[in-house]
Coordinates of N, CA and C and ligand atoms in Angstrom, one line a residue:
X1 N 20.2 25.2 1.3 CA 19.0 24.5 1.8 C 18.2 23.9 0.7
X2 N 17.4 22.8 1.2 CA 16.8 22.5 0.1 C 15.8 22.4 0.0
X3 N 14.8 22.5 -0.9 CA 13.3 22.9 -0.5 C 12.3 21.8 -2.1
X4 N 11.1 21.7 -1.4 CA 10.3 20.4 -1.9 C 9.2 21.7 -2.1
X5 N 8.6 21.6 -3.7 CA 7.7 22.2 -3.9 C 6.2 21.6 -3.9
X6 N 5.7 21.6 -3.1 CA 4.2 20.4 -3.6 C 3.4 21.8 -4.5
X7 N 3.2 20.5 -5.7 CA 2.7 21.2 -6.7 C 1.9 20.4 -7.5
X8 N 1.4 19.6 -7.0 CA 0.5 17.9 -7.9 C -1.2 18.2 -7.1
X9 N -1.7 19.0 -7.6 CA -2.9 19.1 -7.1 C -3.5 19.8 -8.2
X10 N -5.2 19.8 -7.9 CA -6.1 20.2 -9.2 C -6.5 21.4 -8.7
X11 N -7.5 21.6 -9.9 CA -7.9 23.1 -9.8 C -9.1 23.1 -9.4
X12 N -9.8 21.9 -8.7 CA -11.2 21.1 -8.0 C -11.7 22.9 -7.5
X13 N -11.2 23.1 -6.5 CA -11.9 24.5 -5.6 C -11.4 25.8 -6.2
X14 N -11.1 25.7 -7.5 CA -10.6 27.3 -8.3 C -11.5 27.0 -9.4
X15 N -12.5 26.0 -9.5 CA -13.4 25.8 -10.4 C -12.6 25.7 -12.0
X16 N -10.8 25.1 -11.9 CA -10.3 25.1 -12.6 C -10.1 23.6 -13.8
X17 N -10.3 23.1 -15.1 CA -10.1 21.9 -15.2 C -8.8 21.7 -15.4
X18 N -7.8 22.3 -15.0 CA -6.4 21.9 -14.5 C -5.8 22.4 -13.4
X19 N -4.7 21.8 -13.4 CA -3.7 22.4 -12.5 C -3.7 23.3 -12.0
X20 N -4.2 24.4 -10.8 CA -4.6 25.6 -10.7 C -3.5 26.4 -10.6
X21 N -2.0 25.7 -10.7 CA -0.7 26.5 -10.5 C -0.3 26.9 -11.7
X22 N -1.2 26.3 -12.7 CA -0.8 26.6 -14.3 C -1.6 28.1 -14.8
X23 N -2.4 28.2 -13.9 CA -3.7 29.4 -14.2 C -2.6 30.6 -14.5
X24 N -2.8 31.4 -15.0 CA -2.2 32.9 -15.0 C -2.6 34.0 -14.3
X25 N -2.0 34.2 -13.3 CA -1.6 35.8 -12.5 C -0.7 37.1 -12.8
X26 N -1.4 37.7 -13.1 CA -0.1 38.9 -13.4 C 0.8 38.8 -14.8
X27 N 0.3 38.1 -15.5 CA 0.9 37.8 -16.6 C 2.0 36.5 -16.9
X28 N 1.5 36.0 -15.7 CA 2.7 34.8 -15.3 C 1.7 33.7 -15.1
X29 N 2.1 32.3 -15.3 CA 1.2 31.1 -14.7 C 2.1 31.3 -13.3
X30 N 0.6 30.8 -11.9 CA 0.7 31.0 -10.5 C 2.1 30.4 -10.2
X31 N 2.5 29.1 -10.8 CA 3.9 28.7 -9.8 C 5.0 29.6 -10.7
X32 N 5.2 30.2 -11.4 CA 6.3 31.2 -12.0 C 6.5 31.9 -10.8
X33 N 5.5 32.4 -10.5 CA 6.0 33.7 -9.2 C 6.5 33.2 -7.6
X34 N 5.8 31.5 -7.6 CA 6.4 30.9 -6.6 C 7.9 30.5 -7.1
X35 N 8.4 30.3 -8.1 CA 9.6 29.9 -8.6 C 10.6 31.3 -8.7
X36 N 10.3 32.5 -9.0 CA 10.7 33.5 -9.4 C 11.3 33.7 -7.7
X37 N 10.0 33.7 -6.4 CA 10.6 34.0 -5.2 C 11.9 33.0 -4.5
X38 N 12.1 31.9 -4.8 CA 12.5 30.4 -4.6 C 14.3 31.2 -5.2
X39 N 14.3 31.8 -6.6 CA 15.2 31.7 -6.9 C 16.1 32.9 -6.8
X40 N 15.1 33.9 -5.8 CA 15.8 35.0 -5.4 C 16.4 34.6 -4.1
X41 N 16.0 33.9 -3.3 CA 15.9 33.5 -1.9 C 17.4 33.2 -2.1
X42 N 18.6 33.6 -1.2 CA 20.1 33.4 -1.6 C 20.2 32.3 -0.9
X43 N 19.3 31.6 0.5 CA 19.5 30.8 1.0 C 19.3 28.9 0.2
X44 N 18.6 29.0 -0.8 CA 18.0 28.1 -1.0 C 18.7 27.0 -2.5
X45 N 19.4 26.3 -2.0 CA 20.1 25.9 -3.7 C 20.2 24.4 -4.1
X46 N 19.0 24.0 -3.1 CA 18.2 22.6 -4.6 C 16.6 22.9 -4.3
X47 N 16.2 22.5 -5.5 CA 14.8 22.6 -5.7 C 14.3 21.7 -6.5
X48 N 13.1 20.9 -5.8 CA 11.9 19.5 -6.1 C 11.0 20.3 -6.1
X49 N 10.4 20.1 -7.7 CA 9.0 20.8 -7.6 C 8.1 19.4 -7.9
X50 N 7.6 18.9 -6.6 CA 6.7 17.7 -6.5 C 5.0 17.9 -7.7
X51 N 5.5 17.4 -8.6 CA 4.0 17.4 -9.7 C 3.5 16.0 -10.4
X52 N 2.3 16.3 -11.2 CA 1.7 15.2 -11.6 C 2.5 15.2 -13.1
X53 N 3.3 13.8 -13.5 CA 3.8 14.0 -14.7 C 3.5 14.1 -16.0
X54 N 1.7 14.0 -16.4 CA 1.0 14.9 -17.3 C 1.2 16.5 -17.1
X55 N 1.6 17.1 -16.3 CA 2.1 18.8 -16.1 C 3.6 18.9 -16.4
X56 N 4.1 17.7 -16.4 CA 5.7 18.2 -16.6 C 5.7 19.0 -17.6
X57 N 5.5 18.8 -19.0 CA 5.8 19.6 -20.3 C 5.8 20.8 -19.8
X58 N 4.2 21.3 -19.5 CA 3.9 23.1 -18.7 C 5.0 23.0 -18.1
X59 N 5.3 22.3 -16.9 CA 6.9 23.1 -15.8 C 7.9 23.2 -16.2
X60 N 8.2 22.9 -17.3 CA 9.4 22.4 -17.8 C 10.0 24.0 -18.8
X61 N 8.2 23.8 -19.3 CA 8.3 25.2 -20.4 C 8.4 26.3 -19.8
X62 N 7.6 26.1 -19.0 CA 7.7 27.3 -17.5 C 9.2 27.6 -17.2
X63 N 9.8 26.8 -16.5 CA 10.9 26.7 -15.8 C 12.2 27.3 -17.2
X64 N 11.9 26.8 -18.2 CA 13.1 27.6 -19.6 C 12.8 28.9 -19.6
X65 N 11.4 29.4 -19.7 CA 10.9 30.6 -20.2 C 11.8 31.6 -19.0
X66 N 11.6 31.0 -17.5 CA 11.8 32.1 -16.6 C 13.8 32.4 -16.5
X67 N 14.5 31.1 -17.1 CA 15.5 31.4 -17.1 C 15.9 31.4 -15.7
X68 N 15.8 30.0 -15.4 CA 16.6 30.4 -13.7 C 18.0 29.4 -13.5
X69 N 18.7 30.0 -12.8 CA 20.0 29.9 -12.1 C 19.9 28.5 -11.6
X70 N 18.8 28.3 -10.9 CA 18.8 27.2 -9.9 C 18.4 26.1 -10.8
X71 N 18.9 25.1 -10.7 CA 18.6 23.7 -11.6 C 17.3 23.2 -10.2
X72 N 16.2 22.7 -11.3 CA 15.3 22.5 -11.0 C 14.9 20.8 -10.7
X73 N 14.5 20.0 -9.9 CA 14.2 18.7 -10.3 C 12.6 18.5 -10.2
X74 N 12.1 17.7 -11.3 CA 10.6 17.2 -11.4 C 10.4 15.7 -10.3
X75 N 9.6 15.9 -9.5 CA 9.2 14.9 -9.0 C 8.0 14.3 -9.0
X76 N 7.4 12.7 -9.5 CA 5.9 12.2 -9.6 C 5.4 12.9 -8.2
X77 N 4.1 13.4 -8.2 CA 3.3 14.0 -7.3 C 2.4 12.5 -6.8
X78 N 1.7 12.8 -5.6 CA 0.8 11.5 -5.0 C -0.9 12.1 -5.5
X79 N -1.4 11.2 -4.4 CA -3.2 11.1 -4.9 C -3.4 12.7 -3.5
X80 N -2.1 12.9 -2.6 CA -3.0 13.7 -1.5 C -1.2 14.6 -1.5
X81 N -1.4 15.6 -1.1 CA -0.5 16.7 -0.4 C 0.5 15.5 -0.1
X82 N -0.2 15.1 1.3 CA 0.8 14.3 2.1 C 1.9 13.4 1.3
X83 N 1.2 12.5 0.4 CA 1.8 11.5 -0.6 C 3.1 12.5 -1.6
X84 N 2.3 13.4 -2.0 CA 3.2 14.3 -2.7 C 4.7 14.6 -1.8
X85 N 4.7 15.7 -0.5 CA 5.8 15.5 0.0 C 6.4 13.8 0.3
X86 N 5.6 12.8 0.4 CA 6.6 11.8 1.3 C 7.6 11.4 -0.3
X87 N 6.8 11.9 -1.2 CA 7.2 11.2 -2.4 C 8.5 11.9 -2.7
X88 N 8.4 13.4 -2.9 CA 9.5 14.4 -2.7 C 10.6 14.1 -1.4
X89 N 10.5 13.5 -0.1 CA 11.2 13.0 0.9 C 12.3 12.1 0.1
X90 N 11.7 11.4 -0.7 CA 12.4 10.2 -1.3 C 12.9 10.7 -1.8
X91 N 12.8 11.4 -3.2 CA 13.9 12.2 -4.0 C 15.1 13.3 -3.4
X92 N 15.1 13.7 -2.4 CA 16.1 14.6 -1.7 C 17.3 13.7 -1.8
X93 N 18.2 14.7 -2.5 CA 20.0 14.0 -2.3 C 20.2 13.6 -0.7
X94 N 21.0 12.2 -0.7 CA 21.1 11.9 0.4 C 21.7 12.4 1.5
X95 N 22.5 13.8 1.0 CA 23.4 14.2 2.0 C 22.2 15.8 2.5
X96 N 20.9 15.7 2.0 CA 20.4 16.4 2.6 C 20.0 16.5 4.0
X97 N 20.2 17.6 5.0 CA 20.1 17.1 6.5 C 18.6 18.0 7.1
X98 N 18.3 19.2 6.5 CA 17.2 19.9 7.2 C 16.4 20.2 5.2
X99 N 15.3 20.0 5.4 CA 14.3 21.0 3.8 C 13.7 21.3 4.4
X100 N 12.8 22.3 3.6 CA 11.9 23.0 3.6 C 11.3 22.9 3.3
X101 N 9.8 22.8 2.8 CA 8.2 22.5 2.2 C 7.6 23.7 1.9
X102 N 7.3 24.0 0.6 CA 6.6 25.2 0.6 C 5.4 24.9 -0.6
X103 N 4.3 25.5 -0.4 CA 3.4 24.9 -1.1 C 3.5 25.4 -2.5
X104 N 3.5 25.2 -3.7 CA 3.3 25.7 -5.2 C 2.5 26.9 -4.8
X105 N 1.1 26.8 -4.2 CA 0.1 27.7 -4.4 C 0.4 28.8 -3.6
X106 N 1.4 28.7 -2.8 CA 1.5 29.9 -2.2 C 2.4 30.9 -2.7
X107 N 2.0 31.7 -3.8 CA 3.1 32.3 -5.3 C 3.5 33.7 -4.2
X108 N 3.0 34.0 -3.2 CA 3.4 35.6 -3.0 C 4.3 35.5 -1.8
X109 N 4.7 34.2 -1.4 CA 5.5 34.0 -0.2 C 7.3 35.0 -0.5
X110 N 7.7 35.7 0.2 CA 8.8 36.6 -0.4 C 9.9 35.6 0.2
X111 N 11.1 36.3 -0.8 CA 12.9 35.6 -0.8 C 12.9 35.6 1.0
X112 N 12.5 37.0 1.5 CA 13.0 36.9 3.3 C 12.6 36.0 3.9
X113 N 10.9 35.6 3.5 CA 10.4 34.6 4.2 C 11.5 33.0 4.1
X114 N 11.8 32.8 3.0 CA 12.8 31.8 2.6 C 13.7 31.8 3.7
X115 N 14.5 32.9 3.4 CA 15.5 33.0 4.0 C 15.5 32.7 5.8
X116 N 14.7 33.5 6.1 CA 14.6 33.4 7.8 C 14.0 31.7 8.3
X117 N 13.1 30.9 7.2 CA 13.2 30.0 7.8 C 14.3 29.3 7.3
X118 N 15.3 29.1 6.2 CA 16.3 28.0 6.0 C 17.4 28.5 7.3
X119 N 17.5 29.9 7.6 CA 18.3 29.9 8.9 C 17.6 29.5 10.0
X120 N 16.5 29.6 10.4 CA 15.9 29.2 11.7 C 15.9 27.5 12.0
X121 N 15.5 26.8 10.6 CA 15.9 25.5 11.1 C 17.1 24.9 11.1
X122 N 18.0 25.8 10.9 CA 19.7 24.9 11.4 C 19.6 25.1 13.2
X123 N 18.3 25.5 13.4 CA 18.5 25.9 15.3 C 17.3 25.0 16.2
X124 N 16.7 24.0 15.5 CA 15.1 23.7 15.7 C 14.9 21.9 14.8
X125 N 14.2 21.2 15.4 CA 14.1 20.4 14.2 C 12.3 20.5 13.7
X126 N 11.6 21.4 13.5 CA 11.0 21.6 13.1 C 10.1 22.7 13.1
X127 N 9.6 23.5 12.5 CA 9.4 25.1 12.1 C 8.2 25.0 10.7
X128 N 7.5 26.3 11.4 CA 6.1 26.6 10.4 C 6.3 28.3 10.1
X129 N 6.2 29.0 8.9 CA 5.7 30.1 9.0 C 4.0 30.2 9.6
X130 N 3.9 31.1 10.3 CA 2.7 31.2 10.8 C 2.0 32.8 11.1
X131 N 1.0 33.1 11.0 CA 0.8 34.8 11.4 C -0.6 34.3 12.4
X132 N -0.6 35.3 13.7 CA -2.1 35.0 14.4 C -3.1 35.1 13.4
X133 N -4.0 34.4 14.0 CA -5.5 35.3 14.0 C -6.1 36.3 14.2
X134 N -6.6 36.9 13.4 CA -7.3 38.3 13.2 C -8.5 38.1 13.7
X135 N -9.2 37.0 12.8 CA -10.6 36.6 13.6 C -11.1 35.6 14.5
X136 N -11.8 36.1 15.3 CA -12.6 35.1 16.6 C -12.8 33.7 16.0
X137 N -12.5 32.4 15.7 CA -12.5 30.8 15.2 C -13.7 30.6 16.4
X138 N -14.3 30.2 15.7 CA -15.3 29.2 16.2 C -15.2 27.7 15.5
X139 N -15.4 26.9 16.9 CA -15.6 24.8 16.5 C -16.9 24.7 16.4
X140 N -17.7 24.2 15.0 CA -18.7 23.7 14.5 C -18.9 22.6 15.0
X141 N -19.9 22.2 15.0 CA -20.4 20.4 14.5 C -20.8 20.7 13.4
X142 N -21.3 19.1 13.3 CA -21.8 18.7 11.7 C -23.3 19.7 11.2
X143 N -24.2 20.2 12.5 CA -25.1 20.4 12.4 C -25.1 22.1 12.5
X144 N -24.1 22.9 12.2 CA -23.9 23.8 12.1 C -24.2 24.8 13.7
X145 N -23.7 23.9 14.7 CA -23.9 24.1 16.0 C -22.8 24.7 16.8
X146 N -22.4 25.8 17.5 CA -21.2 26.2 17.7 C -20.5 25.4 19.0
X147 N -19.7 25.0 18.8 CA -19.5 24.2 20.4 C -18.4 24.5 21.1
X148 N -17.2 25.3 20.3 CA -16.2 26.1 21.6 C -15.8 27.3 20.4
X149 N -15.7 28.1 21.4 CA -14.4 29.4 21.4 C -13.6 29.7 21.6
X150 N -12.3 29.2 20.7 CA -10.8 28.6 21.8 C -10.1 30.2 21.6
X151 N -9.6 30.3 22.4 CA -8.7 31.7 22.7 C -8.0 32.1 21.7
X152 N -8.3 33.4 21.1 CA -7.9 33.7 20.3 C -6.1 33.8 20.1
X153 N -6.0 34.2 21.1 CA -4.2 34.9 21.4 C -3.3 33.6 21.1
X154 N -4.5 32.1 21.5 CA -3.7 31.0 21.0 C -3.7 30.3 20.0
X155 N -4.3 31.2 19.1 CA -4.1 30.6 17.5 C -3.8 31.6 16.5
X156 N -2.9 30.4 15.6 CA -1.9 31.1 14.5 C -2.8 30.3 13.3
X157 N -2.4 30.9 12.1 CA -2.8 30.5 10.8 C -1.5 29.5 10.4
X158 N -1.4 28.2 10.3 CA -0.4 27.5 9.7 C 0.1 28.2 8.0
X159 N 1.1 28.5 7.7 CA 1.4 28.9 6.3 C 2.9 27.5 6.1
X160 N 3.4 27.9 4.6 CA 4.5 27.3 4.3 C 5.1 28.7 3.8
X161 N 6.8 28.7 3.9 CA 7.5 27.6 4.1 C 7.4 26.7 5.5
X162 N 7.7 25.3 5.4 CA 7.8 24.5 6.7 C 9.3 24.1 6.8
X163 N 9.6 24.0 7.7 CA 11.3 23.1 8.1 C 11.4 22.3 8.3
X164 N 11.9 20.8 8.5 CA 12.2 20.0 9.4 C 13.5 19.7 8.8
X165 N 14.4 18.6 10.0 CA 15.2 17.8 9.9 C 14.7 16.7 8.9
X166 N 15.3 16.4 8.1 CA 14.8 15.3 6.8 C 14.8 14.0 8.0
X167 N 15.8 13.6 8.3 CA 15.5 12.3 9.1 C 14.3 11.9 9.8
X168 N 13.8 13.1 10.8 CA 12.3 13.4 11.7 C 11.3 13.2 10.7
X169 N 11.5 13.7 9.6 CA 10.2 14.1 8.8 C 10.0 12.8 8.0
X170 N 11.2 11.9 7.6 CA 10.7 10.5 6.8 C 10.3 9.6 7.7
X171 N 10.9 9.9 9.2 CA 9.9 8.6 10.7 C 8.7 9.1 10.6
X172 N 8.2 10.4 10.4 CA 7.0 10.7 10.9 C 6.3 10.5 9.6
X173 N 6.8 10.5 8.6 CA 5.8 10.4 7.3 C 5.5 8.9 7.3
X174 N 6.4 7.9 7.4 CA 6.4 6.5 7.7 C 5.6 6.2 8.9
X175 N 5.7 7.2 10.1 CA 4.6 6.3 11.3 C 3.2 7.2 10.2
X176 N 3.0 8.3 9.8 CA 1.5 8.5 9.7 C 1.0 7.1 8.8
X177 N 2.1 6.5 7.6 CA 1.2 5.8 6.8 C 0.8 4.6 7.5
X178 N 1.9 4.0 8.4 CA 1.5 3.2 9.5 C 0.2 3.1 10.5
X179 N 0.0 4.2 11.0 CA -1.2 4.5 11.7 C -2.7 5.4 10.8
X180 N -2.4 5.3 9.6 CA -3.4 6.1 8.6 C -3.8 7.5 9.0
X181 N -2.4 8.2 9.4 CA -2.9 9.3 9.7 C -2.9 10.3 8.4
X182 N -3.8 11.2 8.3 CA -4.4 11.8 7.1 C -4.6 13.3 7.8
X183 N -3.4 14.2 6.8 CA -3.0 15.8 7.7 C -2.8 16.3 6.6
X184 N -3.0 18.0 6.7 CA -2.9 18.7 5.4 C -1.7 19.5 5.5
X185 N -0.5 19.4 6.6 CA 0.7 20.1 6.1 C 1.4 18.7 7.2
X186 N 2.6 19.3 6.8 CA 3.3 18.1 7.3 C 4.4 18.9 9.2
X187 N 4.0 19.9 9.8 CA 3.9 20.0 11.3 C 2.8 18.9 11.8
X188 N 1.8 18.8 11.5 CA 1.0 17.9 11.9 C 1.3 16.9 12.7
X189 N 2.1 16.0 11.2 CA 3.1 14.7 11.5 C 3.7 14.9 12.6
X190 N 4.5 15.7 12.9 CA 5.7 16.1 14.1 C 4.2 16.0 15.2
X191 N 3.8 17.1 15.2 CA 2.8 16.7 16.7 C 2.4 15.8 16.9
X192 N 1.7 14.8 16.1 CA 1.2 14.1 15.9 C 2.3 13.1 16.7
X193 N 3.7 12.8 16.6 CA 4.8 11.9 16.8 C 4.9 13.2 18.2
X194 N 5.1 13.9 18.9 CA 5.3 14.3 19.6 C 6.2 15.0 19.8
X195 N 6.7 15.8 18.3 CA 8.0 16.8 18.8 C 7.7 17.9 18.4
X196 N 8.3 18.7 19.3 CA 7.9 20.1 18.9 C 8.3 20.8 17.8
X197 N 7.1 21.7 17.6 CA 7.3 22.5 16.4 C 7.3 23.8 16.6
X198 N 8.3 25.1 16.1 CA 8.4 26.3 16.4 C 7.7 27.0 15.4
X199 N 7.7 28.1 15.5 CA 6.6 29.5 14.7 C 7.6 30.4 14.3
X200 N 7.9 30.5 12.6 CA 8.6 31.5 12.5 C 7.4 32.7 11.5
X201 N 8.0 34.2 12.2 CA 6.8 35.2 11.7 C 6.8 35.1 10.3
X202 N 5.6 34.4 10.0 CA 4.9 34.6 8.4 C 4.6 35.8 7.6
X203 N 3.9 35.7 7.1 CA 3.6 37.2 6.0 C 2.1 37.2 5.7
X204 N 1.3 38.2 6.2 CA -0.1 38.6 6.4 C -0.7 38.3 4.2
X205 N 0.4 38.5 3.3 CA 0.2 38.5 2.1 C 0.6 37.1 1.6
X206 N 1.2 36.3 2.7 CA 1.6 34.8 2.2 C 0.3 33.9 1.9
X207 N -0.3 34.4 0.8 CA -1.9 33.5 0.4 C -1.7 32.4 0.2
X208 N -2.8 31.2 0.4 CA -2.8 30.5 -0.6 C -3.7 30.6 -1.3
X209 N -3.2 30.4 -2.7 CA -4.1 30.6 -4.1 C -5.4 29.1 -3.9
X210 N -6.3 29.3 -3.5 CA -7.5 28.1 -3.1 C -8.7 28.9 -4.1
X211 N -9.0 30.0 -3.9 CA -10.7 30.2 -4.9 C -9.7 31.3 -6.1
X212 N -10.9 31.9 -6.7 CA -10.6 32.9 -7.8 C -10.7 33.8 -7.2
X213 N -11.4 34.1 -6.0 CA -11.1 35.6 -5.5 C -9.5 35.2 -4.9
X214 N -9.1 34.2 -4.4 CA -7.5 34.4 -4.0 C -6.8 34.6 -4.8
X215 N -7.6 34.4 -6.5 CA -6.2 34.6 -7.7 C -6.3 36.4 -7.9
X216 N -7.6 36.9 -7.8 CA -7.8 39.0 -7.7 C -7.0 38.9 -6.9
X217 N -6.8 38.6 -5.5 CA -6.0 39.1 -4.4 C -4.9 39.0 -4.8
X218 N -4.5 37.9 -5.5 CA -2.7 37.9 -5.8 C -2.4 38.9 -6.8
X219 N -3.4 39.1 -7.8 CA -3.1 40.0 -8.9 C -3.0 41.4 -8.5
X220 N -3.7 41.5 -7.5 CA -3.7 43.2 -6.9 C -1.7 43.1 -6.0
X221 N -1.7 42.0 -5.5 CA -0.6 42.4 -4.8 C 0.7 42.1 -5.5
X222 N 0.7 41.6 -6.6 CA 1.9 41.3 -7.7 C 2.0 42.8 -8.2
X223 N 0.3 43.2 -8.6 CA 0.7 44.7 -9.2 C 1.2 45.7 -8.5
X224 N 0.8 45.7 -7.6 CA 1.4 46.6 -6.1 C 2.6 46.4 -5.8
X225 N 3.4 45.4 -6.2 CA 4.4 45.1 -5.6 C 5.4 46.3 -6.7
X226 N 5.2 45.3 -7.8 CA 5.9 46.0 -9.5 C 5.1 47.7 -9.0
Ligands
C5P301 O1 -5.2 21.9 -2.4 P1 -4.3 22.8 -1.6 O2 -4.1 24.2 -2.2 O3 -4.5 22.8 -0.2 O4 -2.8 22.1 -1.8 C1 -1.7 22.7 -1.1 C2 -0.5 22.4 -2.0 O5 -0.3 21.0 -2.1 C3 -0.6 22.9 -3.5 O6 0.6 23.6 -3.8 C4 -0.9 21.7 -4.3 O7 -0.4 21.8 -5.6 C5 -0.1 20.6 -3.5 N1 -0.7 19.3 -3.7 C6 0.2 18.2 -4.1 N2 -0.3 17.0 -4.3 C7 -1.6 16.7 -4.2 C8 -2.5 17.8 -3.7 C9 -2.0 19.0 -3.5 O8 1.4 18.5 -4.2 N3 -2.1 15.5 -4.5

């Protein structure tokens, strides 16, 4: 399987002045332990880690230090997520038929998780790890006004890894820039184009690393793990 790392984003909401994948958890910078899970995962054997090429040196140094099996490719990262994967779309060997998307920041996603979705999407042409909601969602206005309470039982937390069929995913990346659609994972696109997307069971510890209390959370659950 082959899997697209988006990893070209700042450290804006980690109050970080870099790269927040570069920060150190556990005695590791955050994408080491997403790379460390990527390279246990038996299912997974090309890997695009989508970044900004002022960070290559760090991935690069990263990537020798950890000693992995799996040959790695650097890809220029965009101005948004989206840009980032379509950019990684392009770089995929062409006999690629289904990848995977998994975000850099999400360092605690485990090999099983991998695994269950690179098998699930040889069955589906598009798939999200996902876990319900725990809490009651409420829809705001601008005015801090509550204006619905959509059923709980019908909402999941979108996580990565994601699946699709590469061919679905470069029409639908191509109609969003056509129609300026502007989405923060790429199921979106698919809905958005109209094809269905399936739910495979996520992991209640599949964070994403977004503030500094999600970097404590990762550090308590790296140590817990070891
Ligand atoms: O900012 P956020 O954590 O939501 O980003 C999700 C993932 O997308 C992160 O792994 C981040 O590195 C990546 N990203 C990217 N290119 C951007 C912005 C974010 O690859 N321009």
């Amino acid at each position: 399987m082959h899997l697209l790392i988006p990893a070209a984003g700042s450290g804006k909401r980690m109050g970080a002045d870099r790269n927040k994948l570069l920060l150190q958890v556990h005695s590791k910078p955050l994408i080491a332990w997403t790379l460390l899970a990527t390279e246990a995962a038996s299912s997974i054997s090309w890997i695009g880690i989508v970044s900004q090429p002022q960070d290559w040196d760090e991935f690069k140094s990263i990537i020798a230090d950890l000693k992995l099996k799996k040959t790695i490719e650097l890809i220029s990262g965009g101005s948004t997520r989206q840009e980032s994967v379509y950019n990684g779309l392009q770089a995929l060997p062409s006999h690629a038929k289904q990848v995977l998307i998994h975000d850099g920041a999400r360092c605690l996603a485990t090999p099983d998780l991998f695994n269950a979705c690179s098998e699930a999407i040889l069955n589906c042409f598009g798939l999200i790890a996902a876990v319900p909601v725990k809490d009651t969602i409420k829809v705001v206005d601008d005015n801090g006004i509550i204006r619905s309470t959509p059923e709980r039982k019908q909402l999941w937390a979108a996580q990565t890894p994601q699946g699709f069929d590469v061919k679905l995913l470069k029409q639908c990346h191509a109609e969003g820039i056509r129609q300026g659609w502007e989405v923060t994972d790429d199921a979106a696109l698919f809905e958005k184009c109209g094809i269905e997307v399936t739910i495979v069971s996520g992991e209640e510890t599949n964070l994403k690393i977004t503030t500094p209390q999600d970097l404590a959370i990762a550090e308590f659950i790296l140590s817990y793990r070891e």
